[in-house]
Short mmCIF file of C-alpha atoms and ligand atoms in Angstrom, two decimals:
data_model
loop_
_atom_site.label_atom_id
_atom_site.label_comp_id
_atom_site.label_asym_id
_atom_site.label_seq_id
_atom_site.Cartn_x
_atom_site.Cartn_y
_atom_site.Cartn_z
CA MET Q 491 3.66 -49.31 -19.75
CA PRO Q 492 1.27 -50.29 -22.59
CA PHE Q 493 0.60 -47.38 -24.82
CA LYS Q 494 -3.12 -47.27 -24.06
CA TRP Q 495 -2.36 -46.92 -20.31
CA PHE Q 496 0.19 -44.22 -21.00
CA PHE Q 497 -2.39 -42.46 -23.13
CA ALA Q 498 -5.03 -42.74 -20.40
CA LEU Q 499 -2.64 -41.33 -17.78
CA PHE Q 500 -1.58 -38.53 -20.11
CA THR Q 501 -5.16 -37.44 -20.84
CA SER Q 502 -6.19 -37.50 -17.19
CA VAL Q 503 -3.22 -35.34 -16.16
CA PHE Q 504 -3.98 -33.03 -19.07
CA LEU Q 505 -7.63 -32.80 -18.09
CA LEU Q 506 -6.71 -31.96 -14.49
CA ALA Q 507 -4.66 -29.05 -15.75
CA THR Q 508 -7.44 -27.59 -17.87
CA PRO Q 509 -9.56 -24.74 -16.54
CA VAL Q 510 -12.64 -26.98 -16.39
CA PHE Q 511 -11.14 -28.61 -13.33
CA ALA Q 512 -9.23 -25.59 -12.05
CA LYS Q 513 -10.11 -24.26 -8.61
CA PRO Q 514 -12.40 -21.24 -8.80
CA GLU Q 515 -10.66 -17.90 -8.32
CA VAL Q 516 -11.44 -16.40 -4.93
CA VAL Q 517 -10.49 -13.64 -2.55
CA ASN Q 518 -11.18 -13.96 1.17
CA VAL Q 519 -12.09 -10.74 2.95
CA TYR Q 520 -12.33 -9.77 6.60
CA SER Q 521 -14.76 -6.89 6.64
CA PHE Q 522 -16.00 -4.67 9.45
CA ARG Q 523 -19.06 -4.05 7.33
CA GLU Q 524 -21.91 -6.47 6.98
CA ALA Q 525 -21.61 -8.51 3.79
CA LYS Q 526 -25.05 -7.30 2.68
CA LEU Q 527 -23.83 -3.69 2.61
CA ILE Q 528 -21.00 -4.49 0.23
CA GLN Q 529 -22.91 -7.17 -1.71
CA PRO Q 530 -23.56 -4.95 -4.77
CA LEU Q 531 -19.79 -4.41 -5.04
CA ILE Q 532 -19.08 -8.13 -4.68
CA ASP Q 533 -21.60 -9.01 -7.39
CA GLU Q 534 -20.22 -6.40 -9.77
CA PHE Q 535 -16.63 -7.59 -9.20
CA TYR Q 536 -17.63 -11.22 -9.86
CA GLN Q 537 -19.35 -10.26 -13.09
CA GLN Q 538 -16.32 -8.36 -14.30
CA THR Q 539 -13.58 -10.80 -13.25
CA GLY Q 540 -15.09 -14.18 -12.35
CA ILE Q 541 -13.38 -13.89 -8.96
CA LYS Q 542 -15.58 -14.90 -6.04
CA VAL Q 543 -15.36 -12.72 -2.93
CA ASN Q 544 -15.90 -14.54 0.37
CA VAL Q 545 -16.64 -12.20 3.25
CA VAL Q 546 -16.32 -12.76 6.98
CA SER Q 547 -17.79 -9.74 8.71
CA GLY Q 548 -17.52 -8.63 12.30
CA LYS Q 549 -16.52 -5.79 14.58
CA ALA Q 550 -13.23 -4.23 13.48
CA ASP Q 551 -11.39 -4.95 16.74
CA LYS Q 552 -12.55 -8.59 16.74
CA LEU Q 553 -11.39 -9.10 13.15
CA LEU Q 554 -8.01 -7.65 14.02
CA ALA Q 555 -7.75 -9.96 17.06
CA ARG Q 556 -8.60 -12.90 14.83
CA LEU Q 557 -5.89 -11.92 12.34
CA ILE Q 558 -3.36 -11.78 15.18
CA GLU Q 559 -4.46 -15.16 16.52
CA ASP Q 560 -4.38 -16.96 13.16
CA GLY Q 561 -1.06 -15.44 12.05
CA GLN Q 562 0.31 -16.95 8.85
CA ASP Q 563 -2.45 -19.61 8.94
CA SER Q 564 -5.08 -16.93 8.43
CA PHE Q 565 -7.19 -17.55 5.37
CA ALA Q 566 -7.92 -13.83 5.02
CA ASP Q 567 -6.33 -12.15 2.01
CA LEU Q 568 -7.78 -8.74 2.51
CA LEU Q 569 -8.72 -6.57 5.46
CA LEU Q 570 -11.46 -3.99 5.02
CA THR Q 571 -11.67 -1.91 8.14
CA SER Q 572 -12.47 1.50 9.49
CA ASN Q 573 -10.13 3.92 11.19
CA VAL Q 574 -6.58 4.74 10.24
CA ALA Q 575 -5.43 3.88 13.78
CA ARG Q 576 -6.46 0.24 13.30
CA LEU Q 577 -4.72 0.08 9.94
CA GLU Q 578 -1.56 1.55 11.46
CA LYS Q 579 -1.77 -0.98 14.28
CA ALA Q 580 -2.07 -3.82 11.76
CA LYS Q 581 1.00 -2.44 10.00
CA GLN Q 582 3.01 -2.26 13.22
CA LEU Q 583 2.02 -5.82 14.17
CA GLY Q 584 3.14 -7.14 10.78
CA LEU Q 585 -0.38 -8.30 9.91
CA ILE Q 586 -0.45 -6.53 6.53
CA GLN Q 587 2.01 -6.14 3.66
CA PRO Q 588 2.68 -3.34 1.20
CA ILE Q 589 1.18 -3.18 -2.28
CA GLN Q 590 2.76 -1.45 -5.24
CA SER Q 591 -0.06 -0.19 -7.43
CA ASP Q 592 0.25 2.80 -9.73
CA TYR Q 593 -3.54 2.76 -10.14
CA LEU Q 594 -4.15 3.11 -6.39
CA ASN Q 595 -1.47 5.76 -6.04
CA ARG Q 596 -3.05 7.76 -8.85
CA GLN Q 597 -6.64 7.55 -7.60
CA ILE Q 598 -6.11 8.12 -3.87
CA PRO Q 599 -4.75 11.44 -2.58
CA SER Q 600 -1.47 10.92 -0.73
CA THR Q 601 -3.03 12.05 2.58
CA LEU Q 602 -5.51 9.14 2.39
CA ARG Q 603 -3.07 6.25 1.92
CA ASP Q 604 0.02 4.93 3.64
CA SER Q 605 3.22 6.33 2.13
CA ASP Q 606 4.74 2.82 2.21
CA GLY Q 607 1.69 1.27 0.51
CA TYR Q 608 0.47 -0.79 3.49
CA TRP Q 609 -3.07 0.58 3.49
CA TYR Q 610 -5.30 2.54 1.15
CA GLY Q 611 -8.31 4.70 1.98
CA ILE Q 612 -11.55 3.75 0.24
CA SER Q 613 -13.94 6.23 1.79
CA VAL Q 614 -13.82 9.24 4.09
CA ARG Q 615 -16.07 9.61 7.15
CA ALA Q 616 -16.56 12.80 9.13
CA ARG Q 617 -17.30 13.38 12.81
CA ALA Q 618 -19.90 16.11 12.79
CA ILE Q 619 -21.94 18.11 15.29
CA PHE Q 620 -25.72 17.64 15.45
CA TYR Q 621 -28.36 19.91 16.93
CA ALA Q 622 -32.04 20.03 17.86
CA LYS Q 623 -33.63 22.10 15.10
CA ASP Q 624 -36.33 23.44 17.43
CA ARG Q 625 -34.03 24.41 20.31
CA VAL Q 626 -30.65 25.46 18.92
CA GLU Q 627 -29.62 28.34 16.69
CA HIS Q 628 -27.20 26.39 14.52
CA THR Q 629 -25.12 29.46 13.67
CA ASP Q 630 -23.99 29.47 17.33
CA ILE Q 631 -21.76 26.51 16.62
CA LYS Q 632 -18.97 26.55 14.11
CA ARG Q 633 -16.13 24.73 15.86
CA TYR Q 634 -15.62 21.74 18.16
CA GLN Q 635 -14.38 24.31 20.64
CA ASP Q 636 -17.85 25.89 20.77
CA LEU Q 637 -19.15 22.74 22.48
CA THR Q 638 -17.09 23.60 25.56
CA ASP Q 639 -18.96 26.88 26.14
CA ALA Q 640 -20.58 27.00 29.59
CA LYS Q 641 -23.95 27.77 27.99
CA TRP Q 642 -24.19 24.14 26.85
CA ARG Q 643 -23.84 22.72 30.37
CA GLY Q 644 -25.94 19.55 30.63
CA LYS Q 645 -26.95 19.78 26.97
CA ILE Q 646 -24.48 17.59 25.07
CA CYS Q 647 -24.54 13.86 24.24
CA VAL Q 648 -21.52 11.87 23.00
CA ARG Q 649 -20.71 8.18 23.18
CA LYS Q 650 -17.97 7.04 25.59
CA GLY Q 651 -14.67 8.88 25.29
CA SER Q 652 -12.71 5.64 25.06
CA HIS Q 653 -14.34 4.67 21.74
CA VAL Q 654 -11.85 4.82 18.89
CA TYR Q 655 -13.99 7.44 17.07
CA ASN Q 656 -13.47 9.81 19.99
CA THR Q 657 -9.85 8.96 20.78
CA SER Q 658 -8.99 9.42 17.09
CA MET Q 659 -10.66 12.82 17.11
CA LEU Q 660 -8.81 13.77 20.27
CA ALA Q 661 -5.55 12.53 18.72
CA SER Q 662 -6.15 14.84 15.78
CA PHE Q 663 -6.68 17.74 18.23
CA ILE Q 664 -3.33 16.89 19.89
CA SER Q 665 -1.72 16.91 16.46
CA LEU Q 666 -3.29 20.28 15.61
CA TYR Q 667 -3.28 22.19 18.90
CA GLY Q 668 -1.13 20.24 21.37
CA GLU Q 669 -1.78 17.88 24.28
CA GLN Q 670 -2.72 20.52 26.82
CA TRP Q 671 -5.36 22.02 24.57
CA ALA Q 672 -6.87 18.61 23.82
CA ALA Q 673 -6.97 17.68 27.53
CA GLY Q 674 -8.69 20.98 28.36
CA TRP Q 675 -11.20 20.46 25.57
CA ALA Q 676 -12.07 16.95 26.79
CA GLN Q 677 -12.42 18.14 30.38
CA LYS Q 678 -14.80 20.98 29.47
CA LEU Q 679 -16.80 18.78 27.10
CA ALA Q 680 -17.23 16.20 29.88
CA GLY Q 681 -18.51 19.03 32.09
CA ASN Q 682 -21.22 19.81 29.54
CA LEU Q 683 -22.54 16.26 29.10
CA ALA Q 684 -26.27 15.74 29.59
CA MET Q 685 -25.82 12.17 30.80
CA ARG Q 686 -23.25 9.46 31.41
CA PRO Q 687 -22.22 8.34 27.90
CA GLN Q 688 -24.16 5.33 26.71
CA GLY Q 689 -24.82 3.64 23.38
CA GLY Q 690 -23.44 4.33 19.92
CA ASP Q 691 -23.46 7.36 17.64
CA ARG Q 692 -27.04 6.78 16.47
CA ASP Q 693 -28.27 6.75 20.08
CA GLN Q 694 -26.87 10.24 20.61
CA LEU Q 695 -28.96 11.52 17.69
CA ARG Q 696 -32.02 9.75 19.12
CA ASN Q 697 -31.27 11.44 22.46
CA ILE Q 698 -31.54 14.85 20.79
CA ASN Q 699 -34.92 13.91 19.34
CA ASN Q 700 -36.08 12.65 22.76
CA GLY Q 701 -35.11 15.92 24.40
CA VAL Q 702 -32.30 14.41 26.49
CA CYS Q 703 -29.80 16.82 24.96
CA ASP Q 704 -29.62 19.64 22.44
CA LEU Q 705 -26.29 18.83 20.79
CA ALA Q 706 -24.33 15.70 19.93
CA ILE Q 707 -21.18 14.52 18.21
CA ALA Q 708 -21.53 11.60 15.79
CA ASN Q 709 -20.23 10.25 12.50
CA SER Q 710 -22.25 11.72 9.68
CA TYR Q 711 -22.99 8.48 7.79
CA TYR Q 712 -25.20 7.34 10.69
CA TYR Q 713 -27.32 10.43 10.11
CA GLY Q 714 -27.56 9.50 6.42
CA MET Q 715 -28.54 5.94 7.30
CA MET Q 716 -31.28 7.19 9.60
CA SER Q 717 -32.82 9.19 6.76
CA ALA Q 718 -33.22 5.93 4.86
CA SER Q 719 -34.14 3.75 7.84
CA ASP Q 720 -37.11 1.39 7.70
CA LYS Q 721 -37.89 2.50 11.27
CA GLN Q 722 -40.23 5.49 11.28
CA ALA Q 723 -38.75 6.68 14.62
CA ASP Q 724 -35.29 6.98 13.07
CA ARG Q 725 -36.62 8.84 10.04
CA ALA Q 726 -38.20 11.29 12.52
CA VAL Q 727 -34.79 11.75 14.16
CA TYR Q 728 -33.43 12.72 10.76
CA GLN Q 729 -36.21 15.30 10.30
CA ASN Q 730 -35.80 16.93 13.72
CA VAL Q 731 -32.02 16.91 14.00
CA GLY Q 732 -29.72 19.12 11.94
CA ILE Q 733 -26.07 18.64 11.00
CA ILE Q 734 -23.21 21.12 11.31
CA TRP Q 735 -19.89 20.59 9.55
CA PRO Q 736 -17.40 22.00 12.07
CA GLU Q 737 -14.17 23.89 11.39
CA GLN Q 738 -15.19 25.01 7.90
CA LYS Q 739 -13.32 28.30 8.25
CA SER Q 740 -10.28 26.67 9.88
CA VAL Q 741 -8.73 23.21 9.37
CA GLY Q 742 -11.87 21.36 8.24
CA ALA Q 743 -14.02 18.76 10.01
CA HIS Q 744 -12.31 15.82 11.70
CA VAL Q 745 -12.33 12.88 9.30
CA ASN Q 746 -11.13 9.32 9.28
CA ILE Q 747 -11.08 6.67 6.57
CA SER Q 748 -12.33 3.22 5.91
CA GLY Q 749 -9.51 1.42 4.19
CA ALA Q 750 -8.19 -1.77 2.64
CA ALA Q 751 -4.98 -3.70 3.21
CA LEU Q 752 -3.42 -6.92 1.95
CA THR Q 753 -2.78 -9.37 4.80
CA SER Q 754 0.71 -10.78 5.34
CA ALA Q 755 -0.78 -14.26 5.12
CA ALA Q 756 -2.56 -13.61 1.80
CA LYS Q 757 -2.73 -16.71 -0.42
CA ASN Q 758 -4.70 -14.98 -3.20
CA LYS Q 759 -2.57 -11.92 -3.50
CA ALA Q 760 -3.27 -10.94 -7.11
CA ASN Q 761 -7.03 -11.34 -6.62
CA ALA Q 762 -6.92 -9.28 -3.44
CA ILE Q 763 -5.08 -6.43 -5.17
CA ALA Q 764 -7.52 -6.63 -8.08
CA PHE Q 765 -10.42 -6.26 -5.62
CA ILE Q 766 -8.86 -3.25 -3.89
CA GLU Q 767 -8.29 -1.62 -7.28
CA PHE Q 768 -11.89 -2.40 -8.20
CA LEU Q 769 -13.07 -0.60 -5.03
CA LEU Q 770 -11.36 2.55 -6.32
CA MET Q 771 -13.01 2.45 -9.75
CA PRO Q 772 -15.68 5.11 -10.43
CA LYS Q 773 -18.60 2.68 -10.34
CA ALA Q 774 -17.55 1.17 -7.00
CA GLN Q 775 -16.79 4.55 -5.47
CA LYS Q 776 -20.29 5.69 -6.47
CA ILE Q 777 -21.89 2.61 -4.93
CA TYR Q 778 -19.90 3.27 -1.74
CA ALA Q 779 -21.07 6.88 -1.58
CA GLU Q 780 -24.73 5.99 -2.21
CA ILE Q 781 -24.98 3.03 0.17
CA ASN Q 782 -22.83 4.25 3.04
CA PHE Q 783 -23.25 8.04 2.89
CA GLU Q 784 -19.48 8.49 3.12
CA SER Q 785 -17.29 10.62 0.85
CA PRO Q 786 -15.49 8.86 -1.98
CA VAL Q 787 -11.68 9.23 -1.75
CA ARG Q 788 -11.52 9.99 -5.47
CA ASN Q 789 -11.80 13.69 -6.18
CA ASP Q 790 -13.68 13.10 -9.44
CA ILE Q 791 -16.59 11.23 -7.81
CA LYS Q 792 -19.37 13.21 -6.15
CA GLN Q 793 -20.91 12.59 -2.76
CA SER Q 794 -24.44 11.19 -2.67
CA ALA Q 795 -27.19 13.75 -3.31
CA LEU Q 796 -28.24 13.50 0.34
CA VAL Q 797 -24.76 14.30 1.65
CA GLU Q 798 -24.51 17.14 -0.88
CA SER Q 799 -27.71 18.57 0.58
CA TRP Q 800 -25.92 19.03 3.91
CA GLY Q 801 -23.86 21.81 2.35
CA PRO Q 802 -20.27 22.39 1.28
CA PHE Q 803 -17.76 20.37 3.21
CA VAL Q 804 -14.13 21.01 4.09
CA ALA Q 805 -12.31 18.07 5.69
CA ASP Q 806 -9.09 17.91 7.70
CA TYR Q 807 -7.19 15.42 5.51
CA GLN Q 808 -3.83 16.52 6.90
CA SER Q 809 -4.33 15.00 10.35
CA ILE Q 810 -5.20 11.49 9.14
CA GLY Q 811 -1.63 10.35 8.64
CA LYS Q 812 -0.55 11.84 11.97
CA LEU Q 813 -3.24 10.85 14.42
CA SER Q 814 -2.15 7.28 15.21
CA ARG Q 815 1.05 8.81 16.63
CA TYR Q 816 -1.02 10.58 19.29
CA LEU Q 817 -3.53 7.86 20.03
CA ASP Q 818 -1.83 6.68 23.26
CA LYS Q 819 -1.82 10.23 24.58
CA ALA Q 820 -5.48 10.65 23.60
CA GLU Q 821 -6.39 7.44 25.44
CA ALA Q 822 -4.53 8.65 28.52
CA ILE Q 823 -6.46 11.95 28.45
CA VAL Q 824 -9.79 10.09 28.26
CA LYS Q 825 -8.80 7.86 31.21
CA ARG Q 826 -8.42 10.84 33.47
CA THR Q 827 -11.55 12.59 32.20
CA PRO Q 828 -15.09 11.73 33.34
CA TRP Q 829 -16.20 11.00 29.77
FE1 FE2 M 1928 -19.34 3.41 12.54
#
């Protein structure tokens, strides 16, 4: 080969190897949250690391089904989803792999992450009780058990029992008080419902404001979101409906997590781990608390001012790691209950 050709070949190979022509660093995320809600986090991460975060968002169960379908061909590196039961399911199905990260282990309490490192909690969400400020003396209700009192017959609204938010709560009751207790609770609650369950958590709060019921069970971040809604009607719901943190003198309110996990098919493993670690940094945890009205998993980061205004909050962290064990039993209870 003439030298000038050799030289030309050498320089082109060299140029290909230089960063100018290198593929951009990315991490591909399946998220149950709309991309626009986590956009401030994505922008901040890109500025700090130069890694681009691509997000496919959808309903948590659909994303999980898609992961199963695509198997090792999945382009997703990272799963961001809600509910510990879904994360446990992903672990059992081999869809996610463990991460060893001292940083994550230090920042996240052991009750809010998998002991084998398969999933890590990012935020904590509580299932609270809500009441009509003009019709209910809120001091009457301190426990989930109080909702089964006969005086609330026809006065309670809750979404369908089969929704994972409710089956997870019921699973935590089985873990705490046994199957029989949980079945009795569900039966009596169903007897107190104001209507056949319809709609999501936000609809139950709207039902209180419309006078359909006096009490409801819903995740507290929806209440926070309604306070900041661009719909006047939803802001009115926030004004007229009050929140009660249940079980404050006993085990604490039922909570679940939103969490992150590295997929088994991950092609951008280091970037994915870097993004999870970023989500646990103080700045990201603050953004999470302010945008989503959930509790940060880090103990050193405060809740948003709005959530703080709802009063001191004790959460049942202990049940989180146990509840997926009882989910089948909880689902069976719901099936035989008119809820
Ligand atoms: Fe939700």
